[in-house]
Amino acid sequence: MRRATLPLALGLSIVALFAARGADASIHEYAAGGFAPRANSFFFHGGSEGLYASDPSSNSSASFIRFDTVVFRRTLESASRHEEMQQKTGLVEAIIVEIQDRDKIGGLYLHSDAICCTPELDKEKSCRVGEVIIRPNPENPDWPKRIQTFFDGKNEETTMVTQFVSINKTGMYYLYFMFCDPQLKGLKITGRTVWRNPQGYLPGKMAPMMTFYGFMSLAYLALGLLWFIQFVRCWKDILQLHYHITVVIALGMCEMAFWYFEYANFNSTGTRPMGITLWAVTFTAVKKTVSRLLLLVVSMGYGVVLPTLGGITSRVAALGFIYFVASEALELVENLGNINDFSGKTRLFLVLPVAVLDATFIIWIFSSLSRTLEKLQLRRSMAKLELYRKFTNSLAVSVLISIAWIGYELYFNATDPLSELWQRAWIIPSFWNVLSYALLAIICILWSPSRNPTGFAYSEDAGEGADEEGLSLVGSAVKGTGDMVNMHIFPEDKRA
């Protein structure tokens, strides 16, 4: 396993570096992008985002798409086919369409499969030859939006006029650059477009996440404060396991805080702050790894049934390291790659190792729990057995909820390929943070520091018949304002 760790780590790191191109999301950069053929047209996808309508009562709360120094460059062969004094020797159109109006692009309503106007359709006065067929929206005749840019004479380059397109209706907007003239084949585009919502540059489906991370930061802070109070009150009886739980809480606090500041900076500037994003991604990967290792060692009975992990420590550490590398690579690509140009194959390549490793953790955790419960039953350690039964039930419920949510996530993505439900998309990633927090809170309650921890601390058993009948975990007395739920545990009977 150790031999396989280093090559896997290097491979995933290289993939992450190549795939994470450091894109800007709300600022869409075009670097010599090529046009792809479709029907009788050629198109380039300029971006898509959920945008909220402008606030008419405030000039500073405008929602818009801005074209900045967008340059089209045609081939020398294409330019040489025209005369120097000719005007309008090539047409490129920027088409902005709200997703609900997608059927208004192309000749479908004219019973034609063409996207660009043909001479036959031109004779019917339905469109103009050389232009993309657009059927105006009766409720808003200016939409879908068409912006035309022409080449002149033998010029190989032409630049779009810098302009703003105001967004007055909430929706998912797509931008396409298109041309119909086959002589422009080989056209390249450079420049950028800037997309802004009324409250900032965060894409619409990401905007609620900033508020969510703010609330989660407060939730982790509250949990950390309660844990710290109980930790200090019982510091003389602290177990090694309590330090591991403290580390997970601290990592969760840092993770949520970094993500909040990352989103706040992104919202104000339109570009992702590379430094903060890298820290946030790393804290996420570390926290996910440590959380899974905590669940695993608790399931093995560390500190309760076993004083140490013994010979399996190296295997646990190796699994944790591999999971960290795979998780870090996936997080880097998802958060540093361009939102719209993210490669499905790249994501699949990185998601599969994480999914396999998650399955490995789950199998190992439940098999370890089974052995731990069996040992406790044989030893008749009823207090510890009750504790582990509660933990097992909580973990089983969380796994069932996770499976149900994965099913919902697959259904959501399958039924919404064009992101029409973008205003609800933030719930998908948020769920996993909430579930992780809930599991951590359960562990904090079950293994809360106590002045008398012998009910769940490891102790040498004199034999299998140690009688712990009548021992129980008596829950839930809250002493003083802000105290952690205190688990009162009666000491085990000592054999004569």
Short mmCIF file of C-alpha atoms in Angstrom, two decimals:
data_model
loop_
_atom_site.label_atom_id
_atom_site.label_comp_id
_atom_site.label_asym_id
_atom_site.label_seq_id
_atom_site.Cartn_x
_atom_site.Cartn_y
_atom_site.Cartn_z
CA MET A 1 0.00 0.00 0.00
CA ARG A 2 2.88 2.36 0.80
CA ARG A 3 4.46 1.67 -2.59
CA ALA A 4 1.21 2.59 -4.36
CA THR A 5 0.74 5.79 -2.34
CA LEU A 6 3.50 7.94 -3.87
CA PRO A 7 2.70 7.28 -7.58
CA LEU A 8 -1.01 7.87 -6.93
CA ALA A 9 -0.29 11.10 -5.08
CA LEU A 10 1.98 12.38 -7.85
CA GLY A 11 -0.49 11.38 -10.57
CA LEU A 12 -3.47 13.09 -8.96
CA SER A 13 -1.43 16.20 -8.18
CA ILE A 14 -0.31 16.51 -11.82
CA VAL A 15 -3.90 16.10 -13.03
CA ALA A 16 -5.03 18.80 -10.61
CA LEU A 17 -2.35 21.23 -11.77
CA PHE A 18 -3.26 20.77 -15.42
CA ALA A 19 -7.02 20.87 -14.87
CA ALA A 20 -7.09 23.81 -12.43
CA ARG A 21 -6.44 26.57 -14.90
CA GLY A 22 -7.08 29.39 -12.46
CA ALA A 23 -10.20 30.75 -14.13
CA ASP A 24 -12.36 33.61 -12.96
CA ALA A 25 -15.97 32.43 -13.28
CA SER A 26 -17.75 35.81 -13.33
CA ILE A 27 -15.01 37.18 -15.57
CA HIS A 28 -14.96 34.86 -18.58
CA GLU A 29 -11.64 34.90 -20.40
CA TYR A 30 -11.31 33.87 -24.05
CA ALA A 31 -7.84 32.96 -25.22
CA ALA A 32 -7.81 32.23 -28.96
CA GLY A 33 -10.92 30.09 -28.66
CA GLY A 34 -12.13 28.26 -31.76
CA PHE A 35 -15.66 27.96 -33.15
CA ALA A 36 -17.43 24.61 -33.48
CA PRO A 37 -19.83 23.76 -36.33
CA ARG A 38 -23.50 23.12 -35.63
CA ALA A 39 -26.09 22.70 -38.38
CA ASN A 40 -25.28 25.51 -40.86
CA SER A 41 -23.63 27.74 -38.22
CA PHE A 42 -20.43 27.98 -36.19
CA PHE A 43 -20.54 28.84 -32.49
CA PHE A 44 -18.37 29.49 -29.44
CA HIS A 45 -19.83 29.18 -25.93
CA GLY A 46 -19.04 32.45 -24.15
CA GLY A 47 -20.41 31.49 -20.74
CA SER A 48 -23.58 30.83 -18.78
CA GLU A 49 -24.67 32.02 -15.36
CA GLY A 50 -27.74 32.60 -13.26
CA LEU A 51 -28.42 36.33 -13.05
CA TYR A 52 -30.92 38.20 -10.92
CA ALA A 53 -32.84 41.16 -12.32
CA SER A 54 -31.41 44.64 -11.78
CA ASP A 55 -32.76 46.64 -8.88
CA PRO A 56 -34.55 49.59 -10.53
CA SER A 57 -34.39 51.64 -7.33
CA SER A 58 -30.59 51.63 -7.20
CA ASN A 59 -28.02 52.40 -9.88
CA SER A 60 -25.33 50.54 -7.94
CA SER A 61 -27.38 47.32 -7.89
CA ALA A 62 -27.39 46.75 -11.64
CA SER A 63 -27.15 43.30 -13.14
CA PHE A 64 -25.29 43.20 -16.45
CA ILE A 65 -23.02 41.46 -18.93
CA ARG A 66 -20.13 43.62 -20.12
CA PHE A 67 -18.05 42.96 -23.23
CA ASP A 68 -14.41 43.95 -22.65
CA THR A 69 -11.97 44.09 -25.59
CA VAL A 70 -13.46 41.08 -27.38
CA VAL A 71 -11.40 40.61 -30.57
CA PHE A 72 -12.15 38.31 -33.49
CA ARG A 73 -9.30 37.21 -35.76
CA ARG A 74 -9.93 35.49 -39.09
CA THR A 75 -7.44 33.62 -41.22
CA LEU A 76 -5.30 35.38 -43.83
CA GLU A 77 -6.92 33.24 -46.52
CA SER A 78 -10.39 34.40 -45.46
CA ALA A 79 -9.36 38.07 -45.39
CA SER A 80 -7.64 37.95 -48.81
CA ARG A 81 -10.90 37.03 -50.52
CA HIS A 82 -12.15 40.61 -50.15
CA GLU A 83 -11.15 44.03 -51.48
CA GLU A 84 -9.54 46.72 -49.36
CA MET A 85 -12.41 49.19 -49.80
CA GLN A 86 -15.17 46.71 -49.13
CA GLN A 87 -17.28 47.14 -46.00
CA LYS A 88 -18.88 44.46 -43.88
CA THR A 89 -16.83 41.59 -45.26
CA GLY A 90 -17.67 39.23 -42.43
CA LEU A 91 -20.26 39.09 -39.64
CA VAL A 92 -19.93 37.68 -36.13
CA GLU A 93 -22.90 37.82 -33.76
CA ALA A 94 -23.04 37.69 -29.96
CA ILE A 95 -26.31 36.05 -28.94
CA ILE A 96 -27.51 36.33 -25.33
CA VAL A 97 -30.51 34.13 -24.54
CA GLU A 98 -32.38 33.37 -21.35
CA ILE A 99 -32.71 29.60 -21.13
CA GLN A 100 -36.50 29.65 -21.30
CA ASP A 101 -36.22 31.37 -24.71
CA ARG A 102 -33.86 28.79 -26.21
CA ASP A 103 -36.52 27.65 -28.68
CA LYS A 104 -36.45 31.14 -30.20
CA ILE A 105 -32.94 30.56 -31.61
CA GLY A 106 -32.92 28.81 -34.98
CA GLY A 107 -35.58 28.03 -37.57
CA LEU A 108 -37.65 25.57 -35.58
CA TYR A 109 -40.66 27.86 -35.62
CA LEU A 110 -40.20 28.14 -39.41
CA HIS A 111 -40.21 24.33 -39.69
CA SER A 112 -36.51 24.34 -40.56
CA ASP A 113 -33.50 22.68 -38.94
CA ALA A 114 -31.28 25.60 -39.96
CA ILE A 115 -29.77 27.94 -37.37
CA CYS A 116 -28.59 30.52 -39.90
CA CYS A 117 -30.96 32.13 -42.38
CA THR A 118 -31.02 30.50 -45.83
CA PRO A 119 -31.87 32.17 -49.18
CA GLU A 120 -35.22 30.35 -49.18
CA LEU A 121 -36.18 31.73 -45.78
CA ASP A 122 -34.92 35.17 -46.80
CA LYS A 123 -37.33 35.16 -49.76
CA GLU A 124 -40.16 34.57 -47.30
CA LYS A 125 -39.06 37.72 -45.42
CA SER A 126 -38.56 35.60 -42.29
CA CYS A 127 -34.89 36.53 -41.73
CA ARG A 128 -31.77 37.88 -43.40
CA VAL A 129 -29.17 35.72 -45.13
CA GLY A 130 -25.96 35.50 -43.15
CA GLU A 131 -27.64 36.09 -39.77
CA VAL A 132 -28.69 33.74 -37.00
CA ILE A 133 -32.45 33.15 -37.02
CA ILE A 134 -34.00 34.74 -33.92
CA ARG A 135 -37.69 34.91 -33.12
CA PRO A 136 -38.24 37.91 -30.80
CA ASN A 137 -39.98 37.41 -27.48
CA PRO A 138 -43.43 39.05 -27.77
CA GLU A 139 -43.22 40.23 -24.15
CA ASN A 140 -39.73 41.68 -24.65
CA PRO A 141 -38.97 42.34 -28.35
CA ASP A 142 -35.29 43.12 -27.67
CA TRP A 143 -34.67 39.56 -26.45
CA PRO A 144 -32.98 37.24 -27.24
CA LYS A 145 -30.20 39.83 -27.57
CA ARG A 146 -28.24 40.11 -30.80
CA ILE A 147 -25.00 42.15 -31.03
CA GLN A 148 -23.36 42.29 -34.46
CA THR A 149 -19.70 42.91 -35.24
CA PHE A 150 -18.41 43.23 -38.84
CA PHE A 151 -15.02 42.87 -40.49
CA ASP A 152 -14.03 45.60 -42.96
CA GLY A 153 -11.98 45.18 -46.14
CA LYS A 154 -9.03 42.83 -45.81
CA ASN A 155 -8.62 43.35 -42.06
CA GLU A 156 -7.77 40.16 -40.23
CA GLU A 157 -9.04 41.52 -36.90
CA THR A 158 -12.13 43.30 -35.65
CA THR A 159 -13.02 44.40 -32.13
CA MET A 160 -16.43 44.47 -30.49
CA VAL A 161 -17.57 47.81 -29.12
CA THR A 162 -17.24 47.83 -25.33
CA GLN A 163 -20.81 47.80 -24.04
CA PHE A 164 -23.13 46.75 -21.23
CA VAL A 165 -26.18 44.54 -21.61
CA SER A 166 -28.54 45.18 -18.71
CA ILE A 167 -30.38 42.20 -17.22
CA ASN A 168 -33.95 43.07 -16.25
CA LYS A 169 -35.32 39.56 -15.76
CA THR A 170 -34.08 36.89 -13.37
CA GLY A 171 -32.96 33.75 -15.19
CA MET A 172 -30.18 31.50 -16.46
CA TYR A 173 -28.43 33.30 -19.33
CA TYR A 174 -26.27 31.76 -22.04
CA LEU A 175 -23.88 33.70 -24.28
CA TYR A 176 -22.88 32.36 -27.72
CA PHE A 177 -20.66 33.95 -30.34
CA MET A 178 -21.84 32.75 -33.76
CA PHE A 179 -21.23 33.24 -37.47
CA CYS A 180 -22.89 31.86 -40.58
CA ASP A 181 -20.35 32.59 -43.32
CA PRO A 182 -18.33 29.43 -44.13
CA GLN A 183 -15.50 31.67 -45.37
CA LEU A 184 -14.86 32.67 -41.72
CA LYS A 185 -13.98 29.10 -40.80
CA GLY A 186 -10.91 29.14 -38.56
CA LEU A 187 -12.03 32.29 -36.71
CA LYS A 188 -10.52 32.80 -33.23
CA ILE A 189 -11.81 34.86 -30.30
CA THR A 190 -9.87 36.58 -27.50
CA GLY A 191 -10.94 38.96 -24.75
CA ARG A 192 -13.37 38.66 -21.89
CA THR A 193 -16.89 39.29 -20.68
CA VAL A 194 -17.83 40.37 -17.16
CA TRP A 195 -21.06 39.10 -15.57
CA ARG A 196 -22.46 40.81 -12.49
CA ASN A 197 -25.44 40.29 -10.21
CA PRO A 198 -27.09 43.15 -8.28
CA GLN A 199 -25.29 42.22 -5.05
CA GLY A 200 -21.91 41.38 -6.55
CA TYR A 201 -19.96 39.19 -8.94
CA LEU A 202 -20.85 35.82 -7.46
CA PRO A 203 -22.77 33.66 -9.97
CA GLY A 204 -26.41 33.35 -9.01
CA LYS A 205 -26.22 29.68 -8.01
CA MET A 206 -23.20 30.40 -5.79
CA ALA A 207 -24.46 33.59 -4.14
CA PRO A 208 -26.44 31.87 -1.32
CA MET A 209 -23.31 29.91 -0.36
CA MET A 210 -21.68 33.01 1.13
CA THR A 211 -24.55 33.38 3.60
CA PHE A 212 -24.53 29.63 4.24
CA TYR A 213 -20.82 29.61 5.10
CA GLY A 214 -21.39 32.57 7.39
CA PHE A 215 -24.03 30.62 9.35
CA MET A 216 -21.87 27.48 9.39
CA SER A 217 -18.94 29.48 10.77
CA LEU A 218 -21.17 30.59 13.66
CA ALA A 219 -22.43 27.02 14.16
CA TYR A 220 -18.88 25.65 14.43
CA LEU A 221 -17.95 28.52 16.72
CA ALA A 222 -20.86 27.68 19.04
CA LEU A 223 -19.96 23.97 19.04
CA GLY A 224 -16.30 24.81 19.67
CA LEU A 225 -17.20 27.12 22.56
CA LEU A 226 -19.39 24.50 24.26
CA TRP A 227 -16.73 21.82 23.73
CA PHE A 228 -13.98 24.11 25.07
CA ILE A 229 -15.99 24.88 28.23
CA GLN A 230 -16.50 21.20 28.95
CA PHE A 231 -12.89 20.45 27.99
CA VAL A 232 -11.56 22.98 30.54
CA ARG A 233 -13.95 21.82 33.28
CA CYS A 234 -12.77 18.23 32.93
CA TRP A 235 -9.20 18.75 31.76
CA LYS A 236 -7.75 16.36 34.38
CA ASP A 237 -9.80 13.48 32.92
CA ILE A 238 -9.25 14.24 29.24
CA LEU A 239 -8.67 11.22 27.00
CA GLN A 240 -6.55 11.09 23.86
CA LEU A 241 -9.74 10.78 21.82
CA HIS A 242 -10.91 14.18 23.07
CA TYR A 243 -7.88 15.84 21.48
CA HIS A 244 -8.75 14.28 18.12
CA ILE A 245 -12.31 15.62 18.38
CA THR A 246 -10.94 19.07 19.26
CA VAL A 247 -8.77 19.04 16.13
CA VAL A 248 -11.78 18.22 13.92
CA ILE A 249 -13.82 21.06 15.45
CA ALA A 250 -10.93 23.52 14.94
CA LEU A 251 -10.50 22.40 11.32
CA GLY A 252 -14.23 22.86 10.71
CA MET A 253 -14.13 26.39 12.13
CA CYS A 254 -11.16 27.33 9.93
CA GLU A 255 -12.69 25.67 6.83
CA MET A 256 -16.00 27.54 7.09
CA ALA A 257 -14.28 30.86 7.85
CA PHE A 258 -11.92 30.54 4.87
CA TRP A 259 -14.78 29.67 2.52
CA TYR A 260 -16.81 32.64 3.75
CA PHE A 261 -13.94 35.06 3.12
CA GLU A 262 -13.19 33.40 -0.24
CA TYR A 263 -16.76 33.93 -1.41
CA ALA A 264 -16.88 37.47 -0.01
CA ASN A 265 -13.70 38.40 -1.90
CA PHE A 266 -14.96 36.68 -5.05
CA ASN A 267 -18.23 38.61 -4.78
CA SER A 268 -16.50 41.97 -4.54
CA THR A 269 -13.86 41.50 -7.24
CA GLY A 270 -15.25 38.93 -9.70
CA THR A 271 -12.11 36.78 -9.50
CA ARG A 272 -11.28 34.01 -7.09
CA PRO A 273 -8.55 34.98 -4.59
CA MET A 274 -5.98 32.28 -5.30
CA GLY A 275 -4.36 32.33 -1.85
CA ILE A 276 -7.59 32.15 0.16
CA THR A 277 -9.04 29.55 -2.20
CA LEU A 278 -6.00 27.29 -1.83
CA TRP A 279 -6.20 27.54 1.96
CA ALA A 280 -9.94 26.85 1.93
CA VAL A 281 -9.52 23.86 -0.39
CA THR A 282 -6.70 22.46 1.75
CA PHE A 283 -8.63 22.87 5.00
CA THR A 284 -11.61 21.13 3.38
CA ALA A 285 -9.46 18.18 2.26
CA VAL A 286 -7.71 17.93 5.66
CA LYS A 287 -10.99 18.15 7.59
CA LYS A 288 -12.68 15.52 5.43
CA THR A 289 -9.70 13.21 5.91
CA VAL A 290 -9.38 13.72 9.66
CA SER A 291 -13.16 13.37 10.13
CA ARG A 292 -13.17 10.00 8.38
CA LEU A 293 -10.15 8.84 10.34
CA LEU A 294 -11.88 9.92 13.56
CA LEU A 295 -14.97 7.86 12.67
CA LEU A 296 -12.73 4.91 11.83
CA VAL A 297 -10.66 4.92 15.04
CA VAL A 298 -13.77 5.45 17.16
CA SER A 299 -15.39 2.48 15.41
CA MET A 300 -12.32 0.37 16.15
CA GLY A 301 -12.80 1.12 19.84
CA TYR A 302 -9.70 3.27 20.18
CA GLY A 303 -9.47 4.52 23.78
CA VAL A 304 -12.51 2.45 24.78
CA VAL A 305 -11.80 -1.18 23.83
CA LEU A 306 -8.24 -0.78 22.56
CA PRO A 307 -5.48 1.34 24.17
CA THR A 308 -3.75 1.74 20.77
CA LEU A 309 -4.38 0.76 17.16
CA GLY A 310 -1.29 -1.42 17.17
CA GLY A 311 -0.11 -2.81 13.83
CA ILE A 312 -2.94 -1.32 11.78
CA THR A 313 -1.83 2.25 12.51
CA SER A 314 0.27 2.37 9.33
CA ARG A 315 -2.65 1.12 7.20
CA VAL A 316 -5.00 3.70 8.68
CA ALA A 317 -2.42 6.44 8.07
CA ALA A 318 -1.82 5.28 4.48
CA LEU A 319 -5.54 5.27 3.70
CA GLY A 320 -5.85 8.76 5.20
CA PHE A 321 -2.95 10.09 3.14
CA ILE A 322 -4.28 8.67 -0.13
CA TYR A 323 -7.73 10.08 0.63
CA PHE A 324 -6.26 13.51 1.36
CA VAL A 325 -4.39 13.60 -1.97
CA ALA A 326 -7.44 12.45 -3.97
CA SER A 327 -9.76 14.87 -2.16
CA GLU A 328 -7.33 17.78 -2.54
CA ALA A 329 -7.02 17.15 -6.29
CA LEU A 330 -10.80 17.04 -6.75
CA GLU A 331 -11.35 20.20 -4.68
CA LEU A 332 -8.64 22.07 -6.60
CA VAL A 333 -10.17 21.26 -9.96
CA GLU A 334 -13.71 22.07 -8.84
CA ASN A 335 -12.83 25.39 -7.24
CA LEU A 336 -9.95 26.68 -9.35
CA GLY A 337 -11.17 25.46 -12.74
CA ASN A 338 -13.47 27.54 -14.93
CA ILE A 339 -17.08 26.92 -13.87
CA ASN A 340 -18.39 26.67 -17.42
CA ASP A 341 -15.43 24.97 -19.11
CA PHE A 342 -14.99 22.27 -16.47
CA SER A 343 -14.24 18.98 -18.20
CA GLY A 344 -16.65 16.18 -17.37
CA LYS A 345 -13.96 13.56 -18.10
CA THR A 346 -11.49 15.27 -15.79
CA ARG A 347 -14.04 15.43 -13.00
CA LEU A 348 -15.01 11.79 -13.49
CA PHE A 349 -11.35 10.78 -13.33
CA LEU A 350 -10.99 12.56 -9.97
CA VAL A 351 -14.41 11.71 -8.51
CA LEU A 352 -13.99 7.94 -8.92
CA PRO A 353 -10.95 7.57 -6.57
CA VAL A 354 -12.71 9.66 -3.90
CA ALA A 355 -15.89 7.58 -4.24
CA VAL A 356 -13.94 4.31 -3.99
CA LEU A 357 -12.03 5.56 -0.94
CA ASP A 358 -15.27 6.72 0.71
CA ALA A 359 -16.72 3.25 0.15
CA THR A 360 -13.55 1.75 1.67
CA PHE A 361 -13.95 3.92 4.76
CA ILE A 362 -17.63 2.97 5.14
CA ILE A 363 -16.94 -0.77 4.85
CA TRP A 364 -14.01 -0.59 7.26
CA ILE A 365 -15.98 1.54 9.76
CA PHE A 366 -18.98 -0.78 9.92
CA SER A 367 -16.88 -3.96 10.02
CA SER A 368 -14.89 -2.42 12.89
CA LEU A 369 -18.09 -1.43 14.68
CA SER A 370 -19.36 -4.99 14.37
CA ARG A 371 -16.21 -6.37 15.99
CA THR A 372 -16.25 -3.71 18.71
CA LEU A 373 -19.89 -4.42 19.61
CA GLU A 374 -19.13 -8.14 19.71
CA LYS A 375 -16.21 -7.60 22.10
CA LEU A 376 -18.29 -5.41 24.39
CA GLN A 377 -21.08 -7.99 24.49
CA LEU A 378 -18.63 -10.76 25.38
CA ARG A 379 -17.16 -8.61 28.14
CA ARG A 380 -20.64 -7.61 29.28
CA SER A 381 -19.56 -3.95 29.26
CA MET A 382 -23.11 -2.69 29.13
CA ALA A 383 -22.36 1.02 29.51
CA LYS A 384 -19.87 1.01 26.65
CA LEU A 385 -22.14 -1.26 24.61
CA GLU A 386 -25.01 1.20 24.95
CA LEU A 387 -22.72 4.05 23.92
CA TYR A 388 -21.58 2.21 20.79
CA ARG A 389 -25.11 1.16 19.89
CA LYS A 390 -26.17 4.80 19.88
CA PHE A 391 -23.13 5.67 17.77
CA THR A 392 -23.84 2.80 15.33
CA ASN A 393 -27.48 3.81 14.96
CA SER A 394 -26.52 7.44 14.29
CA LEU A 395 -23.95 6.38 11.72
CA ALA A 396 -26.36 3.99 10.00
CA VAL A 397 -29.02 6.70 9.76
CA SER A 398 -26.47 9.13 8.28
CA VAL A 399 -25.43 6.56 5.65
CA LEU A 400 -29.06 5.93 4.67
CA ILE A 401 -29.68 9.67 4.43
CA SER A 402 -26.51 10.05 2.33
CA ILE A 403 -27.61 7.33 -0.09
CA ALA A 404 -31.04 8.94 -0.42
CA TRP A 405 -29.42 12.34 -1.03
CA ILE A 406 -27.07 10.93 -3.67
CA GLY A 407 -30.14 9.56 -5.43
CA TYR A 408 -31.79 12.96 -5.27
CA GLU A 409 -28.60 14.64 -6.51
CA LEU A 410 -28.43 12.30 -9.51
CA TYR A 411 -32.11 12.95 -10.25
CA PHE A 412 -31.59 16.71 -9.89
CA ASN A 413 -28.66 16.75 -12.32
CA ALA A 414 -30.34 14.41 -14.80
CA THR A 415 -33.55 16.45 -14.94
CA ASP A 416 -31.82 19.82 -15.05
CA PRO A 417 -29.08 19.61 -17.73
CA LEU A 418 -29.37 23.32 -18.61
CA SER A 419 -29.30 24.58 -14.98
CA GLU A 420 -32.83 25.95 -15.09
CA LEU A 421 -33.11 25.19 -11.35
CA TRP A 422 -29.96 27.20 -10.59
CA GLN A 423 -31.58 29.02 -7.67
CA ARG A 424 -31.80 25.72 -5.77
CA ALA A 425 -28.42 24.31 -6.81
CA TRP A 426 -26.64 25.63 -3.69
CA ILE A 427 -28.58 23.14 -1.53
CA ILE A 428 -26.70 20.17 -3.05
CA PRO A 429 -23.20 20.96 -1.68
CA SER A 430 -24.60 22.55 1.49
CA PHE A 431 -26.23 19.29 2.56
CA TRP A 432 -22.90 17.50 2.96
CA ASN A 433 -21.56 20.25 5.22
CA VAL A 434 -24.67 20.06 7.40
CA LEU A 435 -24.49 16.25 7.63
CA SER A 436 -20.80 16.39 8.56
CA TYR A 437 -21.57 18.95 11.25
CA ALA A 438 -24.43 16.84 12.64
CA LEU A 439 -22.22 13.74 12.91
CA LEU A 440 -19.52 15.74 14.67
CA ALA A 441 -22.09 17.14 17.12
CA ILE A 442 -23.32 13.59 17.89
CA ILE A 443 -19.76 12.44 18.60
CA CYS A 444 -19.24 15.48 20.84
CA ILE A 445 -22.35 14.57 22.84
CA LEU A 446 -21.60 10.85 23.11
CA TRP A 447 -17.92 11.34 24.00
CA SER A 448 -18.29 14.57 25.94
CA PRO A 449 -15.48 15.16 28.46
CA SER A 450 -16.54 14.04 31.93
CA ARG A 451 -15.02 14.19 35.40
CA ASN A 452 -15.66 10.47 35.66
CA PRO A 453 -14.87 8.99 32.22
CA THR A 454 -14.39 5.36 33.27
CA GLY A 455 -17.68 4.43 31.62
CA PHE A 456 -16.12 4.84 28.18
CA ALA A 457 -12.38 5.01 28.85
CA TYR A 458 -10.20 1.97 28.19
CA SER A 459 -9.46 -0.19 31.22
CA GLU A 460 -7.78 -3.59 31.66
CA ASP A 461 -10.47 -6.25 32.07
CA ALA A 462 -9.72 -9.02 34.51
CA GLY A 463 -11.80 -11.43 32.48
CA GLU A 464 -14.69 -11.84 30.12
CA GLY A 465 -17.19 -12.01 32.96
CA ALA A 466 -16.73 -8.49 34.24
CA ASP A 467 -20.20 -7.57 35.41
CA GLU A 468 -21.35 -4.17 34.29
CA GLU A 469 -25.07 -4.82 34.72
CA GLY A 470 -26.81 -1.74 35.93
CA LEU A 471 -24.28 0.61 34.39
CA SER A 472 -25.73 3.15 32.01
CA LEU A 473 -25.01 6.39 30.32
CA VAL A 474 -27.32 8.86 31.95
CA GLY A 475 -27.67 11.74 29.55
CA SER A 476 -28.39 15.28 29.45
CA ALA A 477 -28.02 17.37 32.51
CA VAL A 478 -27.05 20.88 31.54
CA LYS A 479 -25.17 22.69 34.25
CA GLY A 480 -24.82 26.43 33.91
CA THR A 481 -25.37 28.62 30.90
CA GLY A 482 -23.61 27.41 27.77
CA ASP A 483 -22.40 24.07 29.24
CA MET A 484 -21.92 21.14 26.91
CA VAL A 485 -24.44 18.38 27.42
CA ASN A 486 -22.79 16.44 30.26
CA MET A 487 -22.89 12.67 30.07
CA HIS A 488 -22.98 11.40 33.68
CA ILE A 489 -21.36 8.02 33.74
CA PHE A 490 -21.39 5.81 36.76
CA PRO A 491 -18.09 4.06 37.50
CA GLU A 492 -17.84 0.39 36.70
CA ASP A 493 -18.24 -2.10 39.54
CA LYS A 494 -14.91 -3.39 40.77
CA ARG A 495 -14.62 -7.09 41.19
CA ALA A 496 -13.71 -8.35 44.64
#
